mmCIF file of C-alpha atoms in Angstrom:
data_model
loop_
_atom_site.group_PDB
_atom_site.id
_atom_site.type_symbol
_atom_site.label_atom_id
_atom_site.label_comp_id
_atom_site.label_asym_id
_atom_site.label_seq_id
_atom_site.Cartn_x
_atom_site.Cartn_y
_atom_site.Cartn_z
ATOM 1 C CA MET A 1 67.586 40.511 -6.426
ATOM 2 C CA SER A 2 70.312 41.074 -3.857
ATOM 3 C CA GLY A 3 73.487 39.053 -3.532
ATOM 4 C CA GLY A 4 72.293 37.339 -0.352
ATOM 5 C CA SER A 5 68.962 36.229 -1.808
ATOM 6 C CA CYS A 6 70.738 34.986 -4.943
ATOM 7 C CA GLN A 7 73.119 32.849 -2.899
ATOM 8 C CA LEU A 8 70.331 31.589 -0.624
ATOM 9 C CA LEU A 9 68.151 30.442 -3.530
ATOM 10 C CA LYS A 10 71.065 28.732 -5.234
ATOM 11 C CA PHE A 11 71.909 27.034 -1.917
ATOM 12 C CA LEU A 12 68.441 25.751 -1.020
ATOM 13 C CA PHE A 13 67.816 23.803 -4.233
ATOM 14 C CA PRO A 14 70.883 21.497 -4.057
ATOM 15 C CA PHE A 15 70.614 21.284 -0.270
ATOM 16 C CA PHE A 16 67.067 19.914 -0.214
ATOM 17 C CA SER A 17 67.635 17.784 -3.312
ATOM 18 C CA ASN A 18 70.721 16.120 -1.856
ATOM 19 C CA ALA A 19 69.069 15.620 1.531
ATOM 20 C CA GLY A 20 65.918 14.194 -0.077
ATOM 21 C CA PHE A 21 67.865 11.708 -2.192
ATOM 22 C CA TRP A 22 69.950 10.437 0.702
ATOM 23 C CA VAL A 23 67.012 10.251 3.118
ATOM 24 C CA LEU A 24 65.383 7.980 0.546
ATOM 25 C CA VAL A 25 68.581 5.908 0.511
ATOM 26 C CA ALA A 26 68.537 5.660 4.319
ATOM 27 C CA PHE A 27 64.870 4.630 4.267
ATOM 28 C CA THR A 28 65.632 1.924 1.694
ATOM 29 C CA VAL A 29 68.542 0.587 3.756
ATOM 30 C CA ASP A 30 66.297 0.547 6.832
ATOM 31 C CA ARG A 31 63.712 -1.502 4.948
ATOM 32 C CA TYR A 32 66.450 -3.837 3.697
ATOM 33 C CA ILE A 33 67.663 -4.475 7.268
ATOM 34 C CA ALA A 34 64.103 -5.085 8.467
ATOM 35 C CA VAL A 35 63.452 -7.692 5.755
ATOM 36 C CA CYS A 36 66.816 -9.432 5.423
ATOM 37 C CA PHE A 37 68.025 -9.150 9.040
ATOM 38 C CA PRO A 38 64.887 -9.098 11.211
ATOM 39 C CA LEU A 39 66.754 -10.102 14.380
ATOM 40 C CA ARG A 40 69.057 -7.083 14.115
ATOM 41 C CA LYS A 41 66.272 -4.645 13.403
ATOM 42 C CA THR A 42 65.632 -3.865 17.075
ATOM 43 C CA VAL A 43 69.320 -3.092 17.575
ATOM 44 C CA LEU A 44 70.132 -1.207 14.375
ATOM 45 C CA CYS A 45 66.806 0.470 13.570
ATOM 46 C CA ARG A 46 65.936 2.643 16.537
ATOM 47 C CA PRO A 47 64.183 6.035 16.572
ATOM 48 C CA ARG A 48 67.168 7.834 18.073
ATOM 49 C CA ARG A 49 69.504 6.337 15.506
ATOM 50 C CA ALA A 50 67.128 7.304 12.701
ATOM 51 C CA ILE A 51 67.037 10.896 13.968
ATOM 52 C CA ALA A 52 70.835 10.940 14.201
ATOM 53 C CA VAL A 53 71.201 9.613 10.647
ATOM 54 C CA CYS A 54 68.767 12.189 9.259
ATOM 55 C CA GLY A 55 70.565 14.972 11.114
ATOM 56 C CA ALA A 56 73.928 13.808 9.777
ATOM 57 C CA LEU A 57 72.551 13.724 6.230
ATOM 58 C CA LEU A 58 71.263 17.276 6.579
ATOM 59 C CA LEU A 59 74.624 18.486 7.874
ATOM 60 C CA VAL A 60 76.546 16.768 5.081
ATOM 61 C CA SER A 61 74.168 18.157 2.454
ATOM 62 C CA ALA A 62 74.565 21.649 3.880
ATOM 63 C CA ALA A 63 78.362 21.331 3.989
ATOM 64 C CA LYS A 64 78.416 20.132 0.383
ATOM 65 C CA SER A 65 76.614 23.258 -0.835
ATOM 66 C CA THR A 66 78.291 25.907 1.329
ATOM 67 C CA HIS A 67 80.726 26.800 -1.469
ATOM 68 C CA ILE A 68 77.835 28.595 -3.183
ATOM 69 C CA PHE A 69 78.074 31.472 -0.710
ATOM 70 C CA TRP A 70 81.488 32.533 -2.038
ATOM 71 C CA THR A 71 81.475 31.208 -5.599
ATOM 72 C CA LEU A 72 78.136 32.677 -6.787
ATOM 73 C CA GLY A 73 76.714 36.154 -6.730
ATOM 74 C CA ILE A 74 75.204 38.999 -8.723
ATOM 75 C CA ARG A 75 76.968 39.844 -11.967
ATOM 76 C CA TYR A 76 76.055 42.699 -14.290
ATOM 77 C CA GLU A 77 76.260 41.920 -17.988
ATOM 78 C CA TYR A 78 75.540 44.130 -20.941
ATOM 79 C CA ASN A 79 72.420 43.178 -22.864
ATOM 80 C CA SER A 80 72.587 44.192 -26.506
ATOM 81 C CA THR A 81 68.824 43.873 -26.914
ATOM 82 C CA VAL A 82 67.880 46.515 -24.352
ATOM 83 C CA HIS A 83 71.281 48.254 -24.486
ATOM 84 C CA TRP A 84 71.602 48.155 -20.724
ATOM 85 C CA TYR A 85 73.346 46.198 -18.004
ATOM 86 C CA VAL A 86 71.238 43.448 -16.453
ATOM 87 C CA SER A 87 71.893 41.542 -13.230
ATOM 88 C CA ARG A 88 72.282 37.770 -13.277
ATOM 89 C CA CYS A 89 72.804 35.284 -10.457
ATOM 90 C CA THR A 90 75.765 33.400 -11.876
ATOM 91 C CA PRO A 91 79.177 32.163 -10.708
ATOM 92 C CA PHE A 92 81.915 34.690 -10.362
ATOM 93 C CA LYS A 93 84.410 34.919 -13.189
ATOM 94 C CA ARG A 94 87.185 33.071 -11.403
ATOM 95 C CA TYR A 95 84.853 30.151 -10.465
ATOM 96 C CA GLU A 96 83.180 29.627 -13.845
ATOM 97 C CA HIS A 97 85.460 26.752 -14.799
ATOM 98 C CA PHE A 98 84.763 25.009 -11.488
ATOM 99 C CA HIS A 99 80.966 25.315 -11.843
ATOM 100 C CA ASP A 100 80.869 24.368 -15.507
ATOM 101 C CA TYR A 101 83.403 21.549 -15.789
ATOM 102 C CA ILE A 102 84.304 20.228 -12.321
ATOM 103 C CA ARG A 103 81.254 20.514 -10.076
ATOM 104 C CA PRO A 104 78.844 18.489 -12.322
ATOM 105 C CA TYR A 105 81.177 15.493 -12.431
ATOM 106 C CA LEU A 106 81.701 15.667 -8.667
ATOM 107 C CA SER A 107 77.978 15.887 -7.944
ATOM 108 C CA MET A 108 76.773 13.206 -10.337
ATOM 109 C CA PRO A 109 78.281 10.187 -8.498
ATOM 110 C CA VAL A 110 77.283 11.507 -5.071
ATOM 111 C CA ILE A 111 73.722 12.501 -5.890
ATOM 112 C CA LEU A 112 72.712 10.265 -8.788
ATOM 113 C CA LEU A 113 74.871 7.187 -9.340
ATOM 114 C CA ILE A 114 75.599 6.058 -5.768
ATOM 115 C CA PRO A 115 72.031 6.594 -4.457
ATOM 116 C CA PHE A 116 70.530 4.865 -7.483
ATOM 117 C CA ILE A 117 72.883 1.875 -7.163
ATOM 118 C CA VAL A 118 72.196 1.550 -3.423
ATOM 119 C CA ILE A 119 68.416 1.853 -3.843
ATOM 120 C CA LEU A 120 68.281 -0.596 -6.741
ATOM 121 C CA THR A 121 70.577 -3.124 -5.011
ATOM 122 C CA CYS A 122 68.660 -3.041 -1.724
ATOM 123 C CA ASN A 123 65.315 -3.402 -3.472
ATOM 124 C CA ILE A 124 66.557 -6.362 -5.532
ATOM 125 C CA LEU A 125 67.862 -8.044 -2.366
ATOM 126 C CA ILE A 126 64.540 -7.412 -0.623
ATOM 127 C CA ILE A 127 62.613 -9.041 -3.468
ATOM 128 C CA ARG A 128 65.042 -11.956 -3.535
ATOM 129 C CA LYS A 129 64.746 -12.489 0.230
ATOM 130 C CA LEU A 130 60.960 -12.468 0.108
ATOM 131 C CA ARG A 131 60.915 -15.014 -2.712
ATOM 132 C CA GLN A 132 63.269 -17.293 -0.771
ATOM 133 C CA ARG A 133 61.016 -16.997 2.262
ATOM 134 C CA ASN A 134 58.014 -18.023 0.199
ATOM 135 C CA ARG A 135 59.854 -21.090 -1.092
ATOM 136 C CA LEU A 136 60.797 -22.113 2.450
ATOM 137 C CA LEU A 137 57.169 -21.810 3.482
ATOM 138 C CA GLN A 138 56.248 -24.015 0.490
ATOM 139 C CA GLN A 139 53.745 -21.583 -0.918
ATOM 140 C CA THR A 140 52.649 -22.519 -4.411
ATOM 141 C CA ASN A 141 50.777 -19.316 -5.209
ATOM 142 C CA ILE A 142 52.347 -15.871 -5.355
ATOM 143 C CA ASP A 143 51.926 -14.072 -2.089
ATOM 144 C CA ARG A 144 49.996 -10.829 -2.301
ATOM 145 C CA LYS A 145 52.353 -9.121 0.098
ATOM 146 C CA LEU A 146 55.337 -10.112 -2.039
ATOM 147 C CA THR A 147 53.668 -8.658 -5.107
ATOM 148 C CA GLN A 148 52.953 -5.373 -3.350
ATOM 149 C CA THR A 149 56.493 -5.110 -1.994
ATOM 150 C CA THR A 150 57.957 -5.859 -5.414
ATOM 151 C CA ALA A 151 55.799 -3.196 -7.028
ATOM 152 C CA MET A 152 56.752 -0.658 -4.377
ATOM 153 C CA CYS A 153 60.499 -1.336 -4.662
ATOM 154 C CA LEU A 154 60.549 -1.247 -8.443
ATOM 155 C CA SER A 155 58.387 1.877 -8.647
ATOM 156 C CA ILE A 156 60.605 3.765 -6.186
ATOM 157 C CA SER A 157 63.792 2.810 -8.056
ATOM 158 C CA PHE A 158 62.323 3.586 -11.469
ATOM 159 C CA ALA A 159 60.891 6.942 -10.355
ATOM 160 C CA PHE A 160 64.216 7.964 -8.810
ATOM 161 C CA PHE A 161 66.187 7.208 -11.963
ATOM 162 C CA VAL A 162 63.671 8.791 -14.360
ATOM 163 C CA CYS A 163 63.184 11.994 -12.347
ATOM 164 C CA ALA A 164 66.796 12.583 -11.277
ATOM 165 C CA THR A 165 68.576 11.881 -14.563
ATOM 166 C CA PRO A 166 67.369 14.911 -16.627
ATOM 167 C CA ILE A 167 68.690 17.541 -14.217
ATOM 168 C CA PHE A 168 72.183 16.063 -14.269
ATOM 169 C CA CYS A 169 72.155 15.789 -18.042
ATOM 170 C CA THR A 170 71.363 19.493 -18.288
ATOM 171 C CA ILE A 171 74.056 20.365 -15.733
ATOM 172 C CA VAL A 172 76.700 18.408 -17.629
ATOM 173 C CA ALA A 173 75.603 19.890 -20.966
ATOM 174 C CA HIS A 174 75.328 23.448 -19.610
ATOM 175 C CA PRO A 175 78.818 24.692 -20.618
ATOM 176 C CA TYR A 176 78.302 23.366 -24.137
ATOM 177 C CA THR A 177 74.787 24.712 -24.673
ATOM 178 C CA HIS A 178 75.215 28.149 -23.043
ATOM 179 C CA ARG A 179 78.157 29.417 -25.052
ATOM 180 C CA PRO A 180 78.583 33.140 -25.690
ATOM 181 C CA GLY A 181 77.022 34.404 -28.879
ATOM 182 C CA ILE A 182 74.150 31.916 -29.148
ATOM 183 C CA SER A 183 70.841 33.121 -30.510
ATOM 184 C CA ILE A 184 67.982 34.201 -28.302
ATOM 185 C CA SER A 185 65.826 31.279 -29.441
ATOM 186 C CA SER A 186 68.547 28.779 -28.484
ATOM 187 C CA GLU A 187 68.977 30.403 -25.096
ATOM 188 C CA MET A 188 65.240 30.312 -24.423
ATOM 189 C CA ARG A 189 65.092 26.663 -25.479
ATOM 190 C CA ASN A 190 67.931 25.809 -23.088
ATOM 191 C CA ARG A 191 66.196 27.613 -20.244
ATOM 192 C CA ILE A 192 62.945 25.750 -20.886
ATOM 193 C CA ILE A 193 64.783 22.417 -20.872
ATOM 194 C CA THR A 194 66.561 23.318 -17.621
ATOM 195 C CA THR A 195 63.260 24.358 -16.017
ATOM 196 C CA LEU A 196 61.567 21.112 -17.050
ATOM 197 C CA ALA A 197 64.476 19.096 -15.657
ATOM 198 C CA ALA A 198 64.173 20.938 -12.333
ATOM 199 C CA LEU A 199 60.430 20.231 -12.304
ATOM 200 C CA PHE A 200 61.179 16.526 -12.637
ATOM 201 C CA VAL A 201 63.260 16.732 -9.451
ATOM 202 C CA TYR A 202 60.403 18.467 -7.639
ATOM 203 C CA LEU A 203 58.028 15.841 -9.006
ATOM 204 C CA HIS A 204 60.199 13.050 -7.620
ATOM 205 C CA HIS A 205 60.136 14.498 -4.121
ATOM 206 C CA ALA A 206 56.363 14.963 -4.373
ATOM 207 C CA ILE A 207 55.348 11.544 -5.715
ATOM 208 C CA ASN A 208 57.387 9.435 -3.277
ATOM 209 C CA PHE A 209 54.658 9.724 -0.659
ATOM 210 C CA TYR A 210 51.949 8.718 -3.145
ATOM 211 C CA LEU A 211 54.013 5.816 -4.482
ATOM 212 C CA TYR A 212 54.348 4.397 -0.980
ATOM 213 C CA CYS A 213 50.631 4.889 -0.350
ATOM 214 C CA LEU A 214 49.596 3.230 -3.613
ATOM 215 C CA THR A 215 51.965 0.264 -3.538
ATOM 216 C CA GLY A 216 52.538 -0.381 0.184
ATOM 217 C CA GLN A 217 49.738 -1.766 2.331
ATOM 218 C CA GLN A 218 51.875 -1.726 5.482
ATOM 219 C CA PHE A 219 52.779 1.915 4.825
ATOM 220 C CA ARG A 220 49.087 2.804 4.555
ATOM 221 C CA SER A 221 48.332 0.989 7.815
ATOM 222 C CA ASP A 222 51.153 2.748 9.663
ATOM 223 C CA LEU A 223 50.146 6.107 8.215
ATOM 224 C CA LYS A 224 46.563 5.562 9.326
ATOM 225 C CA ALA A 225 47.757 4.653 12.819
ATOM 226 C CA VAL A 226 49.855 7.832 13.002
ATOM 227 C CA LEU A 227 47.127 10.140 11.695
ATOM 228 C CA CYS A 228 44.433 8.593 13.934
ATOM 229 C CA VAL A 229 46.293 9.157 17.220
ATOM 230 C CA PRO A 230 43.814 11.879 18.311
ATOM 231 C CA CYS A 231 40.943 9.507 17.474
ATOM 232 C CA GLN A 232 42.514 6.758 19.557
ATOM 233 C CA ARG A 233 43.024 9.154 22.454
ATOM 234 C CA GLY A 234 39.364 10.160 22.269
ATOM 235 C CA ARG A 235 38.358 6.509 22.235
ATOM 236 C CA PHE A 236 40.507 5.812 25.301
ATOM 237 C CA LYS A 237 38.939 8.760 27.106
ATOM 238 C CA LEU A 238 35.457 7.492 26.196
ATOM 239 C CA ASP A 239 36.290 4.025 27.525
ATOM 240 C CA GLY A 240 37.544 5.564 30.767
ATOM 241 C CA LEU A 241 34.358 7.626 31.083
ATOM 242 C CA ARG A 242 32.218 4.539 30.587
ATOM 243 C CA SER A 243 34.128 2.693 33.308
ATOM 244 C CA TRP A 244 33.686 5.667 35.645
ATOM 245 C CA VAL A 245 29.926 5.769 34.938
ATOM 246 C CA ARG A 246 29.596 2.022 35.581
ATOM 247 C CA CYS A 247 31.372 2.517 38.901
ATOM 248 C CA ARG A 248 29.044 5.402 39.819
ATOM 249 C CA THR A 249 25.876 3.565 38.853
ATOM 250 C CA ARG A 250 26.493 0.688 41.213
ATOM 251 C CA THR A 251 23.382 -1.340 42.192
ATOM 252 C CA PHE A 252 22.661 -2.029 45.825
ATOM 253 C CA ARG A 253 20.024 -4.285 47.389
ATOM 254 C CA VAL A 254 17.805 -2.739 50.099
ATOM 255 C CA ALA A 255 15.351 -4.667 52.393
ATOM 256 C CA PRO A 256 11.593 -3.886 52.608
ATOM 257 C CA GLU A 257 10.469 -1.247 55.083
ATOM 258 C CA SER A 258 8.427 -3.831 57.046
ATOM 259 C CA SER A 259 11.447 -5.935 57.950
ATOM 260 C CA VAL A 260 14.040 -3.190 58.507
ATOM 261 C CA SER A 261 13.549 -0.113 60.597
ATOM 262 C CA MET A 262 14.308 3.419 59.405
ATOM 263 C CA ASP A 263 17.206 3.750 61.863
ATOM 264 C CA GLN A 264 18.905 0.654 60.467
ATOM 265 C CA ARG A 265 18.545 1.864 56.876
ATOM 266 C CA LEU A 266 19.917 5.285 57.776
ATOM 267 C CA ALA A 267 22.812 3.623 59.564
ATOM 268 C CA VAL A 268 23.814 1.590 56.504
ATOM 269 C CA SER A 269 22.757 3.659 53.489
ATOM 270 C CA PRO A 270 24.942 6.752 54.109
ATOM 271 C CA GLN A 271 28.030 4.588 54.550
ATOM 272 C CA THR A 272 27.368 2.725 51.320
ATOM 273 C CA SER A 273 26.542 5.950 49.521
ATOM 274 C CA ASN A 274 29.747 7.634 50.726
ATOM 275 C CA GLU A 275 31.815 4.699 49.536
ATOM 276 C CA THR A 276 30.255 4.943 46.121
ATOM 277 C CA VAL A 277 30.447 8.712 45.699
ATOM 278 C CA SER A 278 33.948 9.121 47.144
ATOM 279 C CA SER A 279 35.490 6.554 44.824
ATOM 280 C CA GLY A 280 36.693 8.549 41.823
ATOM 281 C CA VAL A 281 38.547 5.739 40.078
ATOM 282 C CA PRO A 282 36.987 3.057 37.870
ATOM 283 C CA CYS A 283 36.289 -0.142 39.760
ATOM 284 C CA ASP A 284 36.529 -3.636 38.340
ATOM 285 C CA GLU A 285 34.037 -6.483 38.512
ATOM 286 C CA ASP A 286 35.620 -8.184 41.547
ATOM 287 C CA GLU A 287 35.338 -5.014 43.608
ATOM 288 C CA ALA A 288 31.710 -4.584 42.539
ATOM 289 C CA ASP A 289 30.884 -8.171 43.465
ATOM 290 C CA GLY A 290 32.461 -7.676 46.898
ATOM 291 C CA LYS A 291 30.357 -4.605 47.571
ATOM 292 C CA GLN A 292 27.226 -6.400 46.405
ATOM 293 C CA GLN A 293 27.892 -9.280 48.789
ATOM 294 C CA ARG A 294 28.276 -6.890 51.744
ATOM 295 C CA VAL A 295 24.750 -5.600 51.137
ATOM 296 C CA SER A 296 23.178 -8.871 50.043
ATOM 297 C CA ASP A 297 20.442 -8.607 52.682
ATOM 298 C CA TRP A 298 18.772 -5.719 50.888
ATOM 299 C CA SER A 299 16.099 -6.118 48.228
ATOM 300 C CA VAL A 300 15.160 -2.613 46.982
ATOM 301 C CA VAL A 301 17.178 -1.315 44.000
ATOM 302 C CA THR A 302 18.711 2.132 44.401
ATOM 303 C CA ARG A 303 20.794 3.867 41.661
ATOM 304 C CA PHE A 304 23.161 6.743 42.311
#
């Protein structure tokens, strides 16, 4: 592993984790505004503003982790088992104290405590607002929508706390569990625990989508509307084609041959036919009725 790939891998994990946590916070705040302040939703919750907030969160998350590019790198340490120097992607010697004793306590409030407090507080306020709304509407039974929203809010908060806590516990305990001179079995046990804690973080980012799908009916409806856009476009095209066919298959009344001469029919039929064929846009019922009145003296049905 080269120095650049080592720094890039160590940068991507905290970058995406921080961005994912704070995007979840922004989504929760957006839902809180929509429920508790519905009149301000159209002003505060706009697509452009949402894109700007997500972009700002990505920039802040990237800026927070840029120190990795000059504090971490490849270090060669002597391994007494193989009697050779092995490469490890670890902090440089002069930044070990910062990574072991300062960085965990700076990251924990920003990534774990503050997001968890904001998510839990907003979800509690959402549940409280919905219950107050039910009381004002004088509903005696528990609303199904309220139950689903409560389950969704509590599941999101609980999953965030359960999945994000282990990784920070291992980071804080790292300088005390990875001391020099520990046995190989202890080192392997610490690595397994650290790997499992990282898997919990990955699991949290993966199950958020499924939690919203399982507990949120409105989320499922919106997701279905987004995924079925091509289907809706095909349906609109089919409706337009049907209107065009109805316009083309216009019915005209033609008189019997005994009462109308061939010259009169040739004088009228081409004009009517040209009007029908040249019109490439769908015509409505009023226009069709007008054309049928202009040829009301005819009695033979002709379809184009």
